[in-house]
Amino acid sequence: MGWMHGFQSDDSALLPIRDRVLAGSRLTSEDALALYRTGDILAVGWLANWVRERLHGDATYFNVNRHINPTNVCVAACRLCAFGRKKDAPGAYTMALEEAFETARSGYTEAVTEFHIVGGLHPDLPFQYFLDLLAGLKERFPQVHLKAFTMVEVAYLARRAKLSVRDTLGQLKAAGLDSLPGGGAEIFSDRVRHIICDHKIDGDEWLETARLAHSMGLRSNATMLYGHVENDEDRVDHLLKLRALQDETGGFQTFIPLAFHPDNTQLEHLPKTTGMLDLKQIAVSRLVLDNIQHIKAYWQMLTSKIAQIALRFGADDLDGTVIEEKIYHDAGATTPQGMRRQELVRLIREAGRWPVERDTMYRPVVRTEASVTVAV
Ligand code: V47
């Protein structure tokens, strides 16, 4: 049968998986483990690419966005993180609202369609700061989508403001929040969370916060941090929990596997992820998460070289221009902090794919010549 589809593998464990994928059937946790354990990356990639093309053809999405990190002050002190600082530590910063607006403006061109806003868990900033931040950005940049605050930040804001998570999300939404990014999910397993991000909300709370957000009409992304102390079972458990929640809510737009960067973290002794693992993670995500529409190869963390190849291993999205990335660069990323629109387009075209600029909701953005030339 294999030759009929162009699928080939010496690993017999992949044959029933091939049959399920081609029949459009759901993969089991055993299937997912077999995909992680095989050395036949090309066979896994072939299957993931088959699904990717069935869903999206050659379309490859990117957006023109800007990251804003209002503060790096964080009470959590996660071992995985090189970005957070204690309040009085060297390098700690917190933007006054005007500074945050100025940061937004400094990367702003007519072309920016999204601000991606995440930061530390600041022990003193009042909830009103975050409401004013959203409202002030909406007022100044009414056409820009505000994708802001991870589930972890939302849960922390709720606790500090002594509000329910529902009321917290309600107020953020009323102030201008349009959707939520996917960060803070890490790995849901308690054992691993205990090691890499001890003081963060646990996996169930992350999922519960996402469930609530989705029920209020807010869409979100989801992430998974891989390549540290997790094992294959932890990865599979994480993917299956996301898939189960997505069956319930349909609220996840995009899944983004994030490769762990150890530099300047308390886990600095761990090796960096390899190209094999990065590509395999993209492919397994595409195959297991049959109900999440998009898989993002976040070029900032994968490098543009691996991200480009990932477009043939299941990914259909590269994220965006970003402009100024901090979280990965504090952890030793050597990629540029931003990329011009035309460079993203070139990467996609060279992979034999069709570049589609999208907004945060995946509506195509149509540009005139003039607006492309001002695009960053
Ligand atoms: O939650 C932190 C991760 C995340 C490190 O939703 C690290 O569109 C690797 O979630 N090495 C934030 N990873 C980034 C994120 C994201 C990025 C791009 C797009 C979207 C989206 C979301 O970065 C954190 C954490 O999982 N992280 N430190 C590190 N040393």
Coordinates of C-alpha atoms and ligand atoms in Angstrom, one line a residue:
M1 CA 0.0 0.0 0.0
G2 CA 2.8 2.4 0.9
W3 CA 3.9 3.0 -2.6
M4 CA 0.4 4.2 -3.5
H5 CA 0.8 7.2 -1.3
G6 CA 4.6 7.7 -1.5
F7 CA 4.9 6.6 2.2
Q8 CA 7.8 4.4 3.0
S9 CA 9.2 3.2 6.3
D10 CA 11.3 0.3 7.7
D11 CA 9.7 0.9 11.1
S12 CA 6.7 -1.5 11.2
A13 CA 5.3 0.4 14.2
L14 CA 4.5 3.2 11.9
L15 CA 2.3 1.2 9.5
P16 CA -0.9 1.2 11.6
I17 CA -0.3 4.8 12.3
R18 CA -0.1 5.6 8.6
D19 CA -3.4 3.8 8.0
R20 CA -5.1 5.8 10.8
V21 CA -3.7 9.1 9.5
L22 CA -4.7 8.4 5.9
A23 CA -8.2 7.3 7.0
G24 CA -8.5 10.5 9.1
S25 CA -8.8 8.6 12.3
R26 CA -7.6 9.8 15.7
L27 CA -4.2 8.7 17.0
T28 CA -4.0 7.0 20.4
S29 CA -1.4 7.7 23.1
E30 CA 0.5 4.6 22.0
D31 CA 0.6 5.9 18.5
A32 CA 2.0 9.2 19.8
L33 CA 4.6 7.4 21.8
A34 CA 5.6 5.4 18.7
L35 CA 6.0 8.6 16.7
Y36 CA 8.3 10.1 19.3
R37 CA 10.4 6.8 19.6
T38 CA 11.0 6.1 15.9
G39 CA 14.2 7.2 14.2
D40 CA 12.4 7.5 10.9
I41 CA 11.9 11.2 10.9
L42 CA 11.1 11.3 7.2
A43 CA 8.2 8.9 7.6
V44 CA 6.8 10.9 10.5
G45 CA 7.3 14.1 8.5
W46 CA 5.7 12.7 5.4
L47 CA 2.5 11.9 7.4
A48 CA 2.5 15.3 9.1
N49 CA 3.0 17.0 5.8
W50 CA 0.1 15.0 4.3
V51 CA -2.2 16.2 7.0
R52 CA -0.8 19.8 6.7
E53 CA -1.5 19.8 3.0
R54 CA -5.0 18.3 3.4
L55 CA -5.8 21.2 5.8
H56 CA -4.0 24.1 4.2
G57 CA -2.6 23.1 0.9
D58 CA 0.5 25.2 0.3
A59 CA -0.8 28.2 2.3
T60 CA 1.7 29.3 5.0
Y61 CA 0.7 32.0 7.4
F62 CA 2.6 34.8 9.0
N63 CA 1.7 38.1 10.5
V64 CA 3.2 41.5 11.1
N65 CA 3.2 41.9 14.8
R66 CA 5.1 43.5 17.7
H67 CA 5.9 42.1 21.1
I68 CA 5.5 44.3 24.1
N69 CA 6.8 43.0 27.5
P70 CA 5.6 45.6 30.0
T71 CA 7.7 44.2 32.9
N72 CA 10.2 41.5 33.6
V73 CA 9.6 41.6 37.3
C74 CA 8.2 38.3 38.4
V75 CA 7.5 36.6 41.7
A76 CA 7.7 33.1 40.2
A77 CA 11.4 32.5 39.7
C78 CA 10.9 29.6 37.3
R79 CA 14.0 27.5 36.7
L80 CA 13.2 27.4 33.0
C81 CA 13.2 31.2 32.6
A82 CA 16.0 33.7 32.0
F83 CA 13.6 36.7 31.5
G84 CA 12.1 37.2 35.0
R85 CA 13.8 39.3 37.7
K86 CA 13.1 40.0 41.3
K87 CA 11.9 43.6 41.9
D88 CA 15.2 45.1 43.0
A89 CA 17.5 42.8 41.0
P90 CA 19.8 44.3 38.4
G91 CA 18.1 44.5 35.0
A92 CA 14.6 44.6 36.4
Y93 CA 12.3 46.9 34.6
T94 CA 8.7 48.0 34.6
M95 CA 7.3 50.3 32.0
A96 CA 5.2 53.2 33.0
L97 CA 2.0 53.2 30.8
E98 CA 3.4 56.0 28.7
E99 CA 6.6 54.0 28.1
A100 CA 4.5 51.0 27.0
F101 CA 2.5 53.2 24.6
E102 CA 5.8 54.6 23.3
T103 CA 7.2 51.0 22.8
A104 CA 4.1 50.2 20.8
R105 CA 4.5 53.3 18.7
S106 CA 8.3 52.7 18.1
G107 CA 7.7 49.5 16.3
Y108 CA 4.4 50.6 14.8
T109 CA 3.8 51.0 11.1
E110 CA 0.5 51.0 9.2
A111 CA 1.3 47.3 8.7
V112 CA 1.2 46.0 12.3
T113 CA -1.9 44.0 12.9
E114 CA -1.1 42.5 16.3
F115 CA 0.5 43.5 19.6
H116 CA 1.6 40.4 21.5
I117 CA 1.8 41.4 25.2
V118 CA 3.2 39.2 28.0
G119 CA 5.2 39.9 31.1
G120 CA 6.2 38.8 34.5
L121 CA 4.0 38.3 37.6
H122 CA 4.6 41.7 39.2
P123 CA 3.8 41.7 42.9
D124 CA 2.7 45.3 43.1
L125 CA 1.3 46.5 39.8
P126 CA -2.4 47.1 40.3
F127 CA -5.0 45.4 38.1
Q128 CA -6.0 48.9 36.9
Y129 CA -2.5 49.2 35.2
F130 CA -3.4 46.3 32.9
L131 CA -6.8 47.6 32.2
D132 CA -5.4 51.0 31.4
L133 CA -2.7 49.4 29.3
L134 CA -5.2 47.6 27.1
A135 CA -7.6 50.6 26.9
G136 CA -4.8 53.0 26.1
L137 CA -3.4 50.8 23.3
K138 CA -6.9 50.3 21.9
E139 CA -7.5 54.1 21.9
R140 CA -4.2 54.8 20.2
F141 CA -4.1 51.8 17.8
P142 CA -7.8 50.9 17.3
Q143 CA -7.2 48.6 14.4
V144 CA -4.5 46.5 16.1
H145 CA -5.5 43.2 17.7
L146 CA -4.5 42.9 21.3
K147 CA -3.3 39.3 22.1
A148 CA -2.3 39.6 25.7
F149 CA -1.6 37.8 28.9
T150 CA -1.0 34.1 29.3
M151 CA -3.3 31.9 31.4
V152 CA -0.7 32.2 34.1
E153 CA -0.8 36.0 34.2
V154 CA -4.6 36.0 34.1
A155 CA -4.8 33.6 37.1
Y156 CA -2.3 35.8 39.0
L157 CA -4.1 39.0 38.2
A158 CA -7.3 37.4 39.5
R159 CA -5.7 36.4 42.7
R160 CA -4.1 39.8 43.3
A161 CA -7.3 41.7 42.4
K162 CA -9.4 39.3 44.5
L163 CA -11.7 38.6 41.6
S164 CA -12.8 35.4 40.0
V165 CA -11.0 34.4 36.9
R166 CA -14.2 35.0 35.0
D167 CA -14.6 38.6 36.3
T168 CA -10.9 39.2 35.6
L169 CA -11.2 38.0 32.0
G170 CA -14.5 40.0 31.7
Q171 CA -12.8 43.2 32.7
L172 CA -9.8 42.6 30.5
K173 CA -12.1 42.0 27.6
A174 CA -14.1 45.1 28.2
A175 CA -10.8 47.1 28.3
G176 CA -9.8 45.8 24.9
L177 CA -8.4 42.3 25.2
D178 CA -9.1 40.5 21.9
S179 CA -7.4 37.0 22.5
L180 CA -4.8 35.3 24.6
P181 CA -1.4 33.9 23.6
G182 CA -0.4 30.3 24.4
G183 CA 2.4 30.7 26.9
G184 CA 2.8 29.3 30.4
A185 CA 1.5 25.9 29.6
E186 CA 5.0 24.4 29.7
I187 CA 4.4 20.7 30.4
F188 CA 1.3 19.8 32.4
S189 CA 2.9 16.9 34.3
D190 CA 3.2 17.8 38.0
R191 CA 6.5 16.1 38.3
V192 CA 8.1 18.2 35.6
R193 CA 6.4 21.4 36.6
H194 CA 7.8 20.9 40.0
I195 CA 11.3 21.0 38.5
I196 CA 11.0 23.7 35.9
C197 CA 8.3 26.1 37.1
D198 CA 7.5 25.3 40.7
H199 CA 5.4 28.4 41.6
K200 CA 3.3 28.6 38.5
I201 CA -0.3 27.5 38.4
D202 CA -0.6 23.8 37.8
G203 CA -1.6 22.2 34.5
D204 CA -5.2 21.8 35.6
E205 CA -5.5 25.5 36.4
W206 CA -4.0 26.5 33.1
L207 CA -6.5 24.3 31.3
E208 CA -9.4 25.6 33.5
T209 CA -8.4 29.2 32.7
A210 CA -8.3 28.4 29.0
R211 CA -11.7 26.7 29.3
L212 CA -13.2 29.8 30.9
A213 CA -11.6 32.2 28.4
H214 CA -13.0 30.1 25.5
S215 CA -16.4 30.0 27.1
M216 CA -16.4 33.8 27.1
G217 CA -15.7 34.0 23.4
L218 CA -12.0 34.7 23.8
R219 CA -9.8 32.5 21.5
S220 CA -6.3 31.5 22.6
N221 CA -3.2 29.7 21.5
A222 CA -1.5 26.8 23.3
T223 CA 2.1 26.0 23.8
M224 CA 4.3 23.2 25.0
L225 CA 7.9 23.7 26.2
Y226 CA 10.0 20.7 25.3
G227 CA 13.6 19.6 25.4
H228 CA 14.3 19.9 29.2
V229 CA 13.5 17.2 31.8
E230 CA 10.3 15.9 30.3
N231 CA 10.0 12.4 28.8
D232 CA 7.9 11.1 25.9
E233 CA 5.0 10.2 28.2
D234 CA 4.9 13.7 29.6
R235 CA 4.8 15.1 26.0
V236 CA 2.0 12.8 25.0
D237 CA 0.0 13.6 28.1
H238 CA 0.3 17.3 27.4
L239 CA -0.9 16.9 23.8
L240 CA -3.8 14.7 24.7
K241 CA -5.0 17.1 27.5
L242 CA -5.0 19.9 24.9
R243 CA -6.8 17.8 22.4
A244 CA -9.4 16.8 25.0
L245 CA -10.1 20.5 25.9
Q246 CA -10.2 21.5 22.3
D247 CA -12.9 18.8 21.7
E248 CA -14.9 20.7 24.4
T249 CA -14.3 24.3 23.5
G250 CA -12.9 24.6 20.0
G251 CA -11.2 27.8 21.3
F252 CA -7.5 27.0 20.5
Q253 CA -6.4 28.6 17.2
T254 CA -2.8 27.5 17.0
F255 CA -0.4 25.2 18.8
I256 CA 3.2 26.3 19.2
P257 CA 5.8 23.8 20.4
L258 CA 8.6 25.9 22.1
A259 CA 12.1 24.5 22.2
F260 CA 13.8 25.0 25.6
H261 CA 16.7 27.4 25.6
P262 CA 18.9 26.8 28.7
D263 CA 21.4 29.7 28.7
N264 CA 21.2 32.0 31.7
T265 CA 18.5 29.8 33.4
Q266 CA 19.0 27.6 36.4
L267 CA 18.8 24.6 34.0
E268 CA 21.9 25.8 32.1
H269 CA 23.5 22.5 32.4
L270 CA 21.0 20.9 30.0
P271 CA 21.8 20.6 26.3
K272 CA 20.0 22.5 23.7
T273 CA 17.4 20.8 21.5
T274 CA 18.5 19.2 18.3
G275 CA 17.1 19.7 14.8
M276 CA 15.8 16.1 14.8
L277 CA 13.8 16.8 18.0
D278 CA 12.5 20.2 16.8
L279 CA 11.2 18.7 13.5
K280 CA 9.8 15.6 15.2
Q281 CA 8.0 17.8 17.7
I282 CA 6.3 19.8 15.0
A283 CA 5.3 16.7 13.1
V284 CA 3.9 14.8 16.1
S285 CA 2.0 17.9 17.2
R286 CA 0.4 18.1 13.7
L287 CA -0.5 14.4 13.8
V288 CA -1.9 14.2 17.3
L289 CA -3.7 17.5 17.5
D290 CA -6.2 16.7 14.8
N291 CA -8.6 19.3 16.1
I292 CA -6.3 22.3 16.3
Q293 CA -6.2 24.1 12.9
H294 CA -2.7 25.6 12.9
I295 CA 0.8 24.5 14.0
K296 CA 3.2 27.3 14.4
A297 CA 7.0 26.9 13.7
Y298 CA 8.0 30.0 15.8
W299 CA 11.1 31.0 13.8
Q300 CA 12.5 33.0 16.7
M301 CA 13.1 29.9 18.7
L302 CA 13.6 27.3 16.0
T303 CA 15.9 29.5 13.9
S304 CA 14.7 30.5 10.5
K305 CA 16.5 27.5 9.0
I306 CA 14.7 24.8 11.0
A307 CA 11.4 26.8 10.8
Q308 CA 11.6 26.8 7.1
I309 CA 12.1 23.0 6.9
A310 CA 9.3 22.6 9.5
L311 CA 6.9 23.9 6.7
R312 CA 7.4 20.5 5.2
F313 CA 7.0 18.6 8.5
G314 CA 3.5 19.8 9.5
A315 CA 3.8 23.5 10.3
D316 CA 1.7 26.0 8.4
D317 CA 2.6 29.2 10.3
L318 CA 5.8 31.0 11.1
D319 CA 4.5 33.6 13.5
G320 CA 5.6 37.1 12.6
T321 CA 7.9 40.0 12.3
V322 CA 8.0 40.3 16.2
I323 CA 10.4 43.3 16.1
E324 CA 11.9 42.9 19.6
E325 CA 11.9 39.5 21.3
K326 CA 13.1 39.3 24.9
I327 CA 12.2 36.0 26.5
Y328 CA 14.3 33.8 24.2
H329 CA 17.1 36.3 23.8
D330 CA 17.6 36.4 27.5
A331 CA 17.9 32.6 27.3
G332 CA 20.6 32.7 24.7
A333 CA 18.7 32.7 21.4
T334 CA 21.0 33.8 18.6
T335 CA 18.3 34.5 16.0
P336 CA 17.7 38.2 15.1
Q337 CA 15.1 39.9 17.3
G338 CA 12.9 40.6 14.4
M339 CA 12.5 39.9 10.7
R340 CA 11.3 42.0 7.9
R341 CA 8.1 41.0 6.1
Q342 CA 9.9 40.4 2.8
E343 CA 12.3 38.0 4.5
L344 CA 9.5 35.9 5.9
V345 CA 7.9 35.8 2.5
R346 CA 11.2 34.7 0.9
L347 CA 11.6 31.9 3.5
I348 CA 8.1 30.6 2.7
R349 CA 8.5 30.9 -1.1
E350 CA 11.8 29.0 -1.0
A351 CA 10.1 26.2 0.9
G352 CA 7.8 25.9 -2.1
R353 CA 4.9 27.3 -0.1
W354 CA 2.4 30.1 -0.6
P355 CA 2.8 33.0 1.8
V356 CA -0.4 34.3 3.2
E357 CA -0.2 37.3 5.5
R358 CA -2.9 36.9 8.1
D359 CA -4.3 38.8 11.1
T360 CA -4.5 37.2 14.5
M361 CA -7.8 35.5 13.5
Y362 CA -6.3 34.1 10.3
R363 CA -8.2 36.4 8.0
P364 CA -5.9 37.2 5.0
V365 CA -4.5 40.7 5.0
V366 CA -4.5 42.2 1.6
R367 CA -1.8 44.8 1.1
T368 CA -1.4 47.5 -1.5
E369 CA 2.2 48.2 -2.8
A370 CA 2.3 51.3 -0.6
S371 CA 1.4 49.5 2.6
V372 CA 4.0 46.7 1.9
T373 CA 6.8 49.2 1.6
V374 CA 6.1 50.7 5.0
A375 CA 5.8 47.2 6.5
V376 CA 8.6 46.3 8.8
Ligands
V47_1 O1 5.5 30.6 28.5 C1 10.4 31.0 28.8 C2 8.7 30.0 27.2 C3 6.9 31.2 26.7 C4 12.2 30.0 28.1 O2 0.7 32.5 21.5 C5 11.1 29.6 27.3 O3 1.3 33.2 19.5 C6 12.5 28.4 26.0 O4 4.3 31.6 24.8 N1 13.5 28.6 26.8 C7 6.5 32.6 26.1 N2 11.2 28.8 26.2 C8 6.4 32.6 24.6 C9 5.1 32.2 24.1 C10 4.7 32.5 22.7 C11 5.7 32.8 21.8 C12 5.3 33.2 20.5 C13 4.0 33.1 20.1 C14 3.0 32.8 21.0 C15 1.6 32.8 20.7 C16 3.4 32.5 22.3 O5 8.3 31.1 26.4 C17 6.8 30.9 28.1 C18 7.7 29.7 28.2 O6 7.0 28.6 27.9 N3 10.0 30.2 27.7 N4 11.7 30.8 29.0 C19 13.4 29.4 27.8 N5 14.5 29.7 28.6

